[in-house]
Coordinates of C-alpha atoms and ligand atoms in Angstrom, one line a residue:
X212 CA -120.5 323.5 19.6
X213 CA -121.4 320.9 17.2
X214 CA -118.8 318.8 18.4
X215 CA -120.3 318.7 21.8
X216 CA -123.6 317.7 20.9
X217 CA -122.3 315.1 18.4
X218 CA -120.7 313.9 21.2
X219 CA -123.4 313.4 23.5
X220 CA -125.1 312.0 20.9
X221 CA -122.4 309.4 20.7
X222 CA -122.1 308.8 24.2
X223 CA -126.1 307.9 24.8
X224 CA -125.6 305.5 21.8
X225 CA -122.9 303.8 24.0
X226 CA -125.1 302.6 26.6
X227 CA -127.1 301.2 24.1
X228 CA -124.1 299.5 22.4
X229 CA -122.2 298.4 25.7
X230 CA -125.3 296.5 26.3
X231 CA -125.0 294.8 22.5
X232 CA -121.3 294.3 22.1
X233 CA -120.7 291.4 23.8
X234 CA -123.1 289.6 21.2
X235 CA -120.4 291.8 18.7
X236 CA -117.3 290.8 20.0
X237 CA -117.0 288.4 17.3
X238 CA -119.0 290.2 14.7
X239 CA -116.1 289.5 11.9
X240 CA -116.3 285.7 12.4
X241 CA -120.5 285.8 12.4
X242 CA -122.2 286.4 9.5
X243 CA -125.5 289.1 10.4
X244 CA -127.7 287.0 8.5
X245 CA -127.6 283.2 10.2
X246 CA -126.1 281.1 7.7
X247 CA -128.2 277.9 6.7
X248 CA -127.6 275.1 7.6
X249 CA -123.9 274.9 7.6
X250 CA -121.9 272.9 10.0
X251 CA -120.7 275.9 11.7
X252 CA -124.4 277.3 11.9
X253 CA -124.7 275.3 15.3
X254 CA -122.0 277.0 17.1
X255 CA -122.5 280.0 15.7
X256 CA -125.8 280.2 16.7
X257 CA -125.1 279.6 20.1
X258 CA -121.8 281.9 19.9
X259 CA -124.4 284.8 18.9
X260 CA -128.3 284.5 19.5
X261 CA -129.1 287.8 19.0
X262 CA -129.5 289.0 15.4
X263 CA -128.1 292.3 15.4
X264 CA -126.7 295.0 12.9
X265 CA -123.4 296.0 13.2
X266 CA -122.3 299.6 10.9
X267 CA -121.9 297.8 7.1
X268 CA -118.2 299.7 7.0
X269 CA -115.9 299.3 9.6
X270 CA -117.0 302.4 11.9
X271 CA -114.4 303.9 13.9
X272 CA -116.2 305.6 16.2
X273 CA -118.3 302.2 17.0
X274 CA -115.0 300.5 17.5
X275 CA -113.7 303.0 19.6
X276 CA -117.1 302.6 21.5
X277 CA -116.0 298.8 21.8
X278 CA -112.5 299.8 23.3
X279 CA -114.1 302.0 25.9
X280 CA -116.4 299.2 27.4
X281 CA -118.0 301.5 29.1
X282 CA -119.8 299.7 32.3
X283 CA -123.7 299.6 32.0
X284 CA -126.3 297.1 32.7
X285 CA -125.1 293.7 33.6
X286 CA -123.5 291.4 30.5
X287 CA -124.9 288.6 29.6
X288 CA -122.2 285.8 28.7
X289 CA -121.7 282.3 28.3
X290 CA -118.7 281.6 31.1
X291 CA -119.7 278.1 33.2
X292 CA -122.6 277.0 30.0
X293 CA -121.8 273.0 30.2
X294 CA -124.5 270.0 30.6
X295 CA -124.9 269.7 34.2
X296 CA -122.8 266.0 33.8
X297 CA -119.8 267.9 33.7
X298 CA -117.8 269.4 36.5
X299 CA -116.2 272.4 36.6
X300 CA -112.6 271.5 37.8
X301 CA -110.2 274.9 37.3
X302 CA -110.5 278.2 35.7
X303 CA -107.7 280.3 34.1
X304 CA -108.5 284.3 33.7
X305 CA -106.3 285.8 31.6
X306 CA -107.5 290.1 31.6
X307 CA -106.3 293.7 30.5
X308 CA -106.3 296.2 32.9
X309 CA -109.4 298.5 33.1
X310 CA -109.6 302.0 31.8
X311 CA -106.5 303.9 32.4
X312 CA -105.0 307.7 32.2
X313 CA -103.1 307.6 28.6
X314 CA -99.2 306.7 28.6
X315 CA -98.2 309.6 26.6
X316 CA -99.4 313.5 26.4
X317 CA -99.9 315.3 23.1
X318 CA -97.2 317.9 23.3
X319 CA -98.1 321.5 23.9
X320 CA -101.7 320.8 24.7
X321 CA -103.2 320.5 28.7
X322 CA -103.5 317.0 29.6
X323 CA -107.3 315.5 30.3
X324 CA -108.8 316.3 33.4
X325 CA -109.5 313.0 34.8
X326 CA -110.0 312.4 38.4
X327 CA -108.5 309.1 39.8
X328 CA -110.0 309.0 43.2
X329 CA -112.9 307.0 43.6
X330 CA -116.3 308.3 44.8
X331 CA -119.5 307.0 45.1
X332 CA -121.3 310.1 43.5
X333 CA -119.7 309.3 40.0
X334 CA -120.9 307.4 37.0
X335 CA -119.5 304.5 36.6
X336 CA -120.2 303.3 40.1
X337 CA -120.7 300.0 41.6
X338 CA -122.5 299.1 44.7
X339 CA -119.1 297.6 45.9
X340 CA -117.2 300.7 45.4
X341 CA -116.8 301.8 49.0
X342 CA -116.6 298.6 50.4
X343 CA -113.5 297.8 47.7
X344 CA -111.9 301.1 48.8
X345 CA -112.1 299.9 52.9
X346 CA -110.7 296.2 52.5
X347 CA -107.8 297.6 49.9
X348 CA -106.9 300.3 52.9
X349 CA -106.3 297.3 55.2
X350 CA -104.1 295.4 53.1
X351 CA -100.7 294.7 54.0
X352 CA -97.5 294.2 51.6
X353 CA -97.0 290.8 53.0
X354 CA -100.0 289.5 50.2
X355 CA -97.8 291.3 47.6
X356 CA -94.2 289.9 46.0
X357 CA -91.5 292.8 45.6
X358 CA -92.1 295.0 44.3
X359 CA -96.0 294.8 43.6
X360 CA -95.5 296.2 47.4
X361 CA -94.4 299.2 47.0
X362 CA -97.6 300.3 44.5
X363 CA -101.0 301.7 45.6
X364 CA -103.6 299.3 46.2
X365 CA -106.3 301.5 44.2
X366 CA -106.2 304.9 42.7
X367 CA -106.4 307.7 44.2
X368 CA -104.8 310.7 42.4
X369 CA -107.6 314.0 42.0
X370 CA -105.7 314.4 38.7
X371 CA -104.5 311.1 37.1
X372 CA -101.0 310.3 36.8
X373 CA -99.9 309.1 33.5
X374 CA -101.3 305.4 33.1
X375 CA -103.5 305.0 36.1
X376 CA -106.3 303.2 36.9
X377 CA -109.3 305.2 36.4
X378 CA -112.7 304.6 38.7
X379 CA -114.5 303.3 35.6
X380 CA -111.3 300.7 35.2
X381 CA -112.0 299.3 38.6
X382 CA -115.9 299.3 38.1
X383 CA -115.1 297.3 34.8
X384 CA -113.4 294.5 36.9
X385 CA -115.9 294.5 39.9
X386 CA -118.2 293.4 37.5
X387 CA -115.8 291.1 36.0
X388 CA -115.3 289.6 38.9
X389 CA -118.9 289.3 40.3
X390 CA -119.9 288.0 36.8
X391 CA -117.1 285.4 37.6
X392 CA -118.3 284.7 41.4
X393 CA -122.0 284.2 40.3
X394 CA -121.1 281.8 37.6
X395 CA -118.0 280.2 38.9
X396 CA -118.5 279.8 42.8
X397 CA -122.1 280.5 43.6
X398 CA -123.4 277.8 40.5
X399 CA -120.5 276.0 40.1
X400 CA -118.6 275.8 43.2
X401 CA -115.2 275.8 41.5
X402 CA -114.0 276.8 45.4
X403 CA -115.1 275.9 48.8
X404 CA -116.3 278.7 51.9
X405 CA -113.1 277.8 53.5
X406 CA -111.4 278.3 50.4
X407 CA -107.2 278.5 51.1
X408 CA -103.9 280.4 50.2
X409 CA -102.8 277.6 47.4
X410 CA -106.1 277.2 45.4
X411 CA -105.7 280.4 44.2
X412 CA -102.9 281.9 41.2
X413 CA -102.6 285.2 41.4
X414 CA -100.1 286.6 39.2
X415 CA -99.9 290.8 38.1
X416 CA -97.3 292.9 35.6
X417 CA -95.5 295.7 38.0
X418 CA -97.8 298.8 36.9
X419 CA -100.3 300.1 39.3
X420 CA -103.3 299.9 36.7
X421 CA -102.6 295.7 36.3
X422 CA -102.4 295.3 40.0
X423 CA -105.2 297.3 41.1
X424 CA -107.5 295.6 38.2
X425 CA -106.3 292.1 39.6
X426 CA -107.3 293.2 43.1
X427 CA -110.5 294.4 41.8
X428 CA -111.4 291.6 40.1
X429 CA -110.4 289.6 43.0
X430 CA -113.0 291.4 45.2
X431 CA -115.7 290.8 43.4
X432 CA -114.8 287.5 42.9
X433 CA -114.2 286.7 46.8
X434 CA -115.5 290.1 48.0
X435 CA -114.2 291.1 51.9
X436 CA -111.7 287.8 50.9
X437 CA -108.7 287.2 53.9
X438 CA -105.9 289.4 53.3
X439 CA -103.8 286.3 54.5
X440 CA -104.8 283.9 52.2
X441 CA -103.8 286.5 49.3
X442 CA -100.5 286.6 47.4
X443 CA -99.9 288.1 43.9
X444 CA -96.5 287.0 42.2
X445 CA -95.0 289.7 40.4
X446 CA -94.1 288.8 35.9
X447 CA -91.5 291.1 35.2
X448 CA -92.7 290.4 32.1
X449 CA -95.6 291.8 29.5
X450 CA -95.3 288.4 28.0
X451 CA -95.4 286.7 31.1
X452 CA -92.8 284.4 29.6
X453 CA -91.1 283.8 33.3
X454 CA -88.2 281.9 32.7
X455 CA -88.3 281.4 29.2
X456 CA -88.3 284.6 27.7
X457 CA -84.7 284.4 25.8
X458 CA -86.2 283.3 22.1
X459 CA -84.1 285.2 19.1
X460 CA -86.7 284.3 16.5
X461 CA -89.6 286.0 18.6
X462 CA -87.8 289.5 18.4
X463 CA -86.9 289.1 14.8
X464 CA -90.8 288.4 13.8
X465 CA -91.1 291.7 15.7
X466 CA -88.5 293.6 14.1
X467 CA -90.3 292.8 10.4
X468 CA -93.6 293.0 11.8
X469 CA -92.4 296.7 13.0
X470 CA -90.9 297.4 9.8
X471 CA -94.9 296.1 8.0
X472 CA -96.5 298.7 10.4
X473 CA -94.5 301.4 9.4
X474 CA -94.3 300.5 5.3
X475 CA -98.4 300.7 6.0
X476 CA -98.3 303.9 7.6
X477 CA -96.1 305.5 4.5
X478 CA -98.4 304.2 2.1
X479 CA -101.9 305.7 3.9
X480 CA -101.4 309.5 2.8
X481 CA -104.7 310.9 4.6
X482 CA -102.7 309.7 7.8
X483 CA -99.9 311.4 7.0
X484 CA -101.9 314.7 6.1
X485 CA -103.9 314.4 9.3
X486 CA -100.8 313.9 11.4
X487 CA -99.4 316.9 9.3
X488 CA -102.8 319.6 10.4
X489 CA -102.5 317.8 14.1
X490 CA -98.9 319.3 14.4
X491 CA -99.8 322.2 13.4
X492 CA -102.5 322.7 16.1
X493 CA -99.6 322.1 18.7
X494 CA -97.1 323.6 16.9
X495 CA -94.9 320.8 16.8
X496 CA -93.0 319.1 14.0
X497 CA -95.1 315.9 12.6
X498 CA -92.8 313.7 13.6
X499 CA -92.6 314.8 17.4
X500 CA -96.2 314.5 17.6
X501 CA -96.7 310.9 15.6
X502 CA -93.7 309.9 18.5
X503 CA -96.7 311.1 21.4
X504 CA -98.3 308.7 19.9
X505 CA -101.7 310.8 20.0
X506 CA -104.5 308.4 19.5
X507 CA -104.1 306.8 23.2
X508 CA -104.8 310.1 24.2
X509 CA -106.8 311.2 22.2
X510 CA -109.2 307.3 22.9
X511 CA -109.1 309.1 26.8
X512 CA -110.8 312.1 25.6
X513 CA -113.8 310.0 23.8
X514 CA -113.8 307.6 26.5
X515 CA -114.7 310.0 29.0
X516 CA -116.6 312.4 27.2
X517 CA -113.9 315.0 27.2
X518 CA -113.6 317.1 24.5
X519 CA -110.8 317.0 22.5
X520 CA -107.7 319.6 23.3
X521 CA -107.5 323.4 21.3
X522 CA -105.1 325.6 20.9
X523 CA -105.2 329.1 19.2
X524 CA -104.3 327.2 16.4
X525 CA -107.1 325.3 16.2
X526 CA -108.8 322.1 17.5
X527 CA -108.1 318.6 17.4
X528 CA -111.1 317.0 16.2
X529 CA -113.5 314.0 15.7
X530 CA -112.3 314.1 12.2
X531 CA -108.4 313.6 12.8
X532 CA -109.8 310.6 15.4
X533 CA -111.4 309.2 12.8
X534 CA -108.6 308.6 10.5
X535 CA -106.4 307.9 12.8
X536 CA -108.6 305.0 14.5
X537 CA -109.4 303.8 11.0
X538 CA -105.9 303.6 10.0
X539 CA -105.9 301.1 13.6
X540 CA -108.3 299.4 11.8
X541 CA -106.4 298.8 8.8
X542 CA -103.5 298.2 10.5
X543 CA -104.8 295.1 12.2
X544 CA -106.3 293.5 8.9
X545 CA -102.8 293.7 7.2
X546 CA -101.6 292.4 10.6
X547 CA -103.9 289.3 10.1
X548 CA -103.0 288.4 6.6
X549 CA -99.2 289.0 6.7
X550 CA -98.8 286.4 9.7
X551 CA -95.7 288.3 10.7
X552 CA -97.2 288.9 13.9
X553 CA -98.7 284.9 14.2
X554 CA -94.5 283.9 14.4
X555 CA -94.4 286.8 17.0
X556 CA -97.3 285.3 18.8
X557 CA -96.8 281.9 18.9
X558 CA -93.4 282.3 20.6
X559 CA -94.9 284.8 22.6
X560 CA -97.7 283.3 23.8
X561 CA -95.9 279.8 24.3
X562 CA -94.8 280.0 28.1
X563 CA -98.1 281.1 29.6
X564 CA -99.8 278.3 27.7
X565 CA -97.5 276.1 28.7
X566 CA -97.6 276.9 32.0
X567 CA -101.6 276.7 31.5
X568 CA -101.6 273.4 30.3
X569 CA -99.2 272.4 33.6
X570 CA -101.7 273.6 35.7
X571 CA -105.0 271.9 34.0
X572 CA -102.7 268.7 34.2
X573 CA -101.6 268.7 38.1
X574 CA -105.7 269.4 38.3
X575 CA -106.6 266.6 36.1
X576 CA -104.5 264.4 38.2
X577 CA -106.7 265.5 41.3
X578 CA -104.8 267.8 42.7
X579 CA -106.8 270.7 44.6
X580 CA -104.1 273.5 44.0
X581 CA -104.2 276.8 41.7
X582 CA -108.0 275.8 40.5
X583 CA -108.6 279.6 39.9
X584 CA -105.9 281.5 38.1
X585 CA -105.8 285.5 37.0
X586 CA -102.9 286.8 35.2
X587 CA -103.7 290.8 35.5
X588 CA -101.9 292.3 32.1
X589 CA -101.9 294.1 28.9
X590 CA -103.8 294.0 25.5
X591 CA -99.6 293.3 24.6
X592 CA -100.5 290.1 26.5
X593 CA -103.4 289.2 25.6
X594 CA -103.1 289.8 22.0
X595 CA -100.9 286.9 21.3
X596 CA -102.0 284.9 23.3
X597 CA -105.4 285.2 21.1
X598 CA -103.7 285.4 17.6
X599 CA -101.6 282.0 18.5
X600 CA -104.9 280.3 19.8
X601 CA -105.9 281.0 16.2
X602 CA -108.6 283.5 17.3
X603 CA -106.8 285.8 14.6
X604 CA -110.5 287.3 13.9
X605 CA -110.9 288.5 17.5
X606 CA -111.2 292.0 18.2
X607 CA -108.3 293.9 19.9
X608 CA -107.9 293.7 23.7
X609 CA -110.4 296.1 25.0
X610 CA -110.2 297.6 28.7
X611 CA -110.9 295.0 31.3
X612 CA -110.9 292.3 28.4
X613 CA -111.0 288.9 29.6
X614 CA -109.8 285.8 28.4
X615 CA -111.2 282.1 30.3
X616 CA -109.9 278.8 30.1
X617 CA -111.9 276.5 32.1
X618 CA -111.3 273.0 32.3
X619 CA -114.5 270.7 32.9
X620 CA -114.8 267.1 33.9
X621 CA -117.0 264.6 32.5
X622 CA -118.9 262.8 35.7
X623 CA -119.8 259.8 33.2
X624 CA -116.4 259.3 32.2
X625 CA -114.4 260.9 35.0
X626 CA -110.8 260.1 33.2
X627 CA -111.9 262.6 30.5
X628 CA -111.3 266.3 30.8
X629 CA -112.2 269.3 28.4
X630 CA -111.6 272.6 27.7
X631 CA -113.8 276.0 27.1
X632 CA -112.2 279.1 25.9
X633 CA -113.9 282.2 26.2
X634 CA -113.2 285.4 24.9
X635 CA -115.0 288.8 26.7
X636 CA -118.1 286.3 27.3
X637 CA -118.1 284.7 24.0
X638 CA -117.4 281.2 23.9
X639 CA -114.5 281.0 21.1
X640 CA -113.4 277.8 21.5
X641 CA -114.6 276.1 18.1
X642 CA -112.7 279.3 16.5
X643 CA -109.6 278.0 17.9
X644 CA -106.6 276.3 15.7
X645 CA -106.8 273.3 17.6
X646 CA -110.5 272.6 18.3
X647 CA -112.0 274.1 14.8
X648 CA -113.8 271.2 13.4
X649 CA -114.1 269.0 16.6
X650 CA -117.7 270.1 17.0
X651 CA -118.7 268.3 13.5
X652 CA -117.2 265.3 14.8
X653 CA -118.3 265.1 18.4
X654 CA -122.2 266.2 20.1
X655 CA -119.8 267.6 22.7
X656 CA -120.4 271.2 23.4
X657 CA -116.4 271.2 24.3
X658 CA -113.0 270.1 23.3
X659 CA -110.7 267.9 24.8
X660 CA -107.8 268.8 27.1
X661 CA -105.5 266.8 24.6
X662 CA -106.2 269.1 21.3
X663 CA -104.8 272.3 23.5
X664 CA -101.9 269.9 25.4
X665 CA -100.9 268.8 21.5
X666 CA -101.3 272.0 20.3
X667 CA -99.3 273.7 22.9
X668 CA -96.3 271.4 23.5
X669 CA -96.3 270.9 19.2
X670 CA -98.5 271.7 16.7
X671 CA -98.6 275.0 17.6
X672 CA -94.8 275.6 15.9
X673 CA -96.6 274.1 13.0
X674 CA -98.0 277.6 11.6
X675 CA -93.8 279.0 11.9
X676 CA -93.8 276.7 9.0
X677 CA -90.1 275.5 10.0
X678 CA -88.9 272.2 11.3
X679 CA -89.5 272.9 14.8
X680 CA -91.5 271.2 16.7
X681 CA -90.7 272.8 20.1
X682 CA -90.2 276.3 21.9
X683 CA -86.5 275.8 21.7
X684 CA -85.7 274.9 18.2
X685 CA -88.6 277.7 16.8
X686 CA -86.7 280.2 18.9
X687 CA -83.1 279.3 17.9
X688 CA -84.0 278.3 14.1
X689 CA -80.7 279.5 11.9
X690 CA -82.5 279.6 8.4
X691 CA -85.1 282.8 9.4
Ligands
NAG43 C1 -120.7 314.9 28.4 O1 -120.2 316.2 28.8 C2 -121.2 317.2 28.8 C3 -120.6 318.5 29.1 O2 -119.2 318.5 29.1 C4 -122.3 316.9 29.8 O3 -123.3 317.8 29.8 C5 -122.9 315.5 29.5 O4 -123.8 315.1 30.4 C6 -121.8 314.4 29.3 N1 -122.4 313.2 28.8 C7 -122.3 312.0 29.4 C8 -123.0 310.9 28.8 O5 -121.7 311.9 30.4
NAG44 C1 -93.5 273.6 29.8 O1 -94.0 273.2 31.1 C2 -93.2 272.1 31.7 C3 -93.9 271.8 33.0 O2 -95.3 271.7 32.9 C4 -91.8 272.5 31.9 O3 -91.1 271.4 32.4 C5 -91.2 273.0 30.6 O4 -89.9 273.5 30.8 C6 -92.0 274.1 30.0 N1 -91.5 274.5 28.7 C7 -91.3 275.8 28.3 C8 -90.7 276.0 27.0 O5 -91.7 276.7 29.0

């Protein structure tokens, strides 16, 4: 079983490597050797301390590693780093749901068996594993907008059900949301004790998995919080786009950004030769099985050490993951440089930011509501939101990513606000579009409110590269 014992080998390196990715989340922005003196040496040195070697080639297996997150010894990250002038005034968390059951099965094979009740004699555990399980049991469906009311409030199936929460996906954001709580309320006292109802947003997609990652978030954040106080909107929508979703343009940038994926895939013939020996394991035709979309399954099997699935046929193996995850790879790079998917993105990601911005304005102005807001979604959330930050370079949404906005307050010059973005712990915001060379102008280790507000409500159609300068002309524009 060679397979088996490559695997464990693997899976003791990931320990080791959960504790190092968060210094390489941004490993293709950051040179391994420091650069000189350059002007982007400063921030980059403070983005990444740790010298560290990442695989020379793009390693599949190591980014697959990445995806899995798998929880281990407490993260260090650089949420709430400011000079103690400044005042932490709000906080916007934007995350993916943890690790999850895969969406799809590979036909003809027996699905992973993965348990999805949570017990205290499993690895991943966390010490607020039990105590999680008792305060979701009392929770009532008045905290809970229809139909977020009719789901479970944690997982609970012996054998998954297809895209549920798994026990590591809730340890991922208990530790999301302590890291949060000791940074954001114990040092920083974003809220007070007798925190209420309207100081928080809470805002989740309609699957179980986004809903039961918010809630677990939210108790480690305010562990044993009031059931009263709580109330999670439901967004029908993956982009959470509310009441602005209708935008023409958007869906044709998908539509050739589609077409891109699948000219890419036609052109990479070890793909298509690997797809072709997978079918054949299963006995189905190539096409059925591409359709099953195997790798999400197949990322379940390496995430929890699960070998992958035989038939008399043969075996699906590390191999065929390989090429498949590398094609992923690939896929993304052309993604970058083709920019099909930054038109996609910026109309995507426009509402929520827009609805950002709104809510770090009302604050600004001194008003005490929505100072700490989680959006529970997807990495199809999350992804373009990054890609029309400009954070193109950023690795793909990983389970229980997390994305931070948090606005700050200057104490010496209280009419000036500022803005942090951070990215799985990293702080990204001088790798943004509209704060990339504000650190060589200013000694501020931030960027002002006013570069996102401008970038949102204009210079963010700029990169569509049409005459729009707002979400309804970019969205409507006859000439695309
Ligand atoms: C992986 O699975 C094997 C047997 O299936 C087990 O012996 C081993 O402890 C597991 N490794 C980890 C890191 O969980
Ligand atoms: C942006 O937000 C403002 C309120 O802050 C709202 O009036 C406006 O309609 C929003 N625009 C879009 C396109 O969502």
């Amino acid at each position: 079983m060679l397979f088996r014992n490559r695997f464990l080998l693997l899976l003791a390196l990931a320990a080791l490597l959960a504790f190092v990715s968060l210094s390489l989340q941004f490993f293709h922005l950051i040179p391994v050797s420091t650069p000189k003196n350059g002007m982007s040496s400063k921030s980059r040195k403070r983005i990444m301390p740790d010298p560290v070697t990442e695989p020379p080639v793009t390693d599949p297996v190591y980014e697959a590693l990445l995806y899995c997150n798998i929880p281990s010894v407490a993260e260090r990250s650089m949420e709430g780093h400011a000079p103690h002038h400044f005042k932490l005034v709000s906080v916007h968390v934007f995350i993916r749901h943890g690790d999850r059951y895969p969406l799809y099965v590979i036909p003809k094979t027996k699905r992973p068996e993965i348990d999805c009740t949570l017990v205290a004699n499993r690895k991943p555990y966390h010490p607020k594993l039990e105590a999680f399980v008792s305060h979701m049991s009392k929770g009532s469906g008045a905290s809970f907008e229809s139909p977020l009311n009719s789901l479970p409030l944690y997982p609970n199936h012996p054998l998954c059900e297809m895209g549920e929460l798994t026990q590591t996906g809730v340890v991922q954001h208990l530790q999301n949301g302590q890291l949060l709580r000791d940074i954001y309320l114990k040092k920083h006292k974003l809220l007070p004790n007798d925190w209420s109802a309207d100081q928080l947003y809470l805002e989740t997609t309609g699957k179980s998995r986004t809903l039961q990652s918010g809630l677990a978030l939210l108790y480690g954040f305010l562990p044993d919080f009031d059931w009263k106080k709580i109330y999670f909107r439901h967004q029908p929508s993956a982009l959470f786009c509310s009441g602005s979703c209708y935008c023409p343009v958007r869906n044709q940038y998908l539509e050739k950004e589609q077409r891109r994926q699948y000219l890419l895939r036609l052109k990479n013939s070890q793909l298509e030769k690997t797809y072709g020996e997978m079918a054949k394991i299963v006995d189905v035709p190539t096409k059925q099985l591409r359709a099953a979309n195997p790798i999400d399954s197949m990322l379940c099997h390496f995430c929890h050490n699960v070998s992958f699935p035989c038939t008399r046929n043969g075996c699906v193996d590390m191999e065929h993951f390989k090429v498949i995850k590398t094609h992923q790879i690939e896929d993304e790079r052309e993604r970058r440089e083709k920019k099909l998917y930054l038109g996609y993105s910026v109309l995507g990601a426009h509402p929520i930011l827009n609805q950002t911005i709104g809510r770090m304005q009302r604050a600004t102005e001194g008003r005490k509501e929505e100072l700490f807001a989680l959006y529970s979604a997807h990495d199809v959330t999350l992804s373009p939101v990054l890609s029309a930050l400009g954070l193109s370079e950023a690795r793909f949404p990983r389970f229980a990513a997390r994305l931070i906005f948090e606005l700050w307050q200057d104490r010496e010059k209280p009419s000036e606000h500022s803005v942090r973005i951070l990215y799985n712990g990293v702080d990204v915001t001088f790798h943004t579009s509209f704060c990339q060379d504000h650190h060589k102008r200013s000694p501020k280790p931030m960027c002002p409110l006013e570069n996102l507000v401008r970038f949102v409500k204009r210079d963010m159609f700029v990169a569509l590269g049409g005459s729009g300068t707002n979400y309804y002309d970019a969205c409507h524009r006859e000439e695309f």
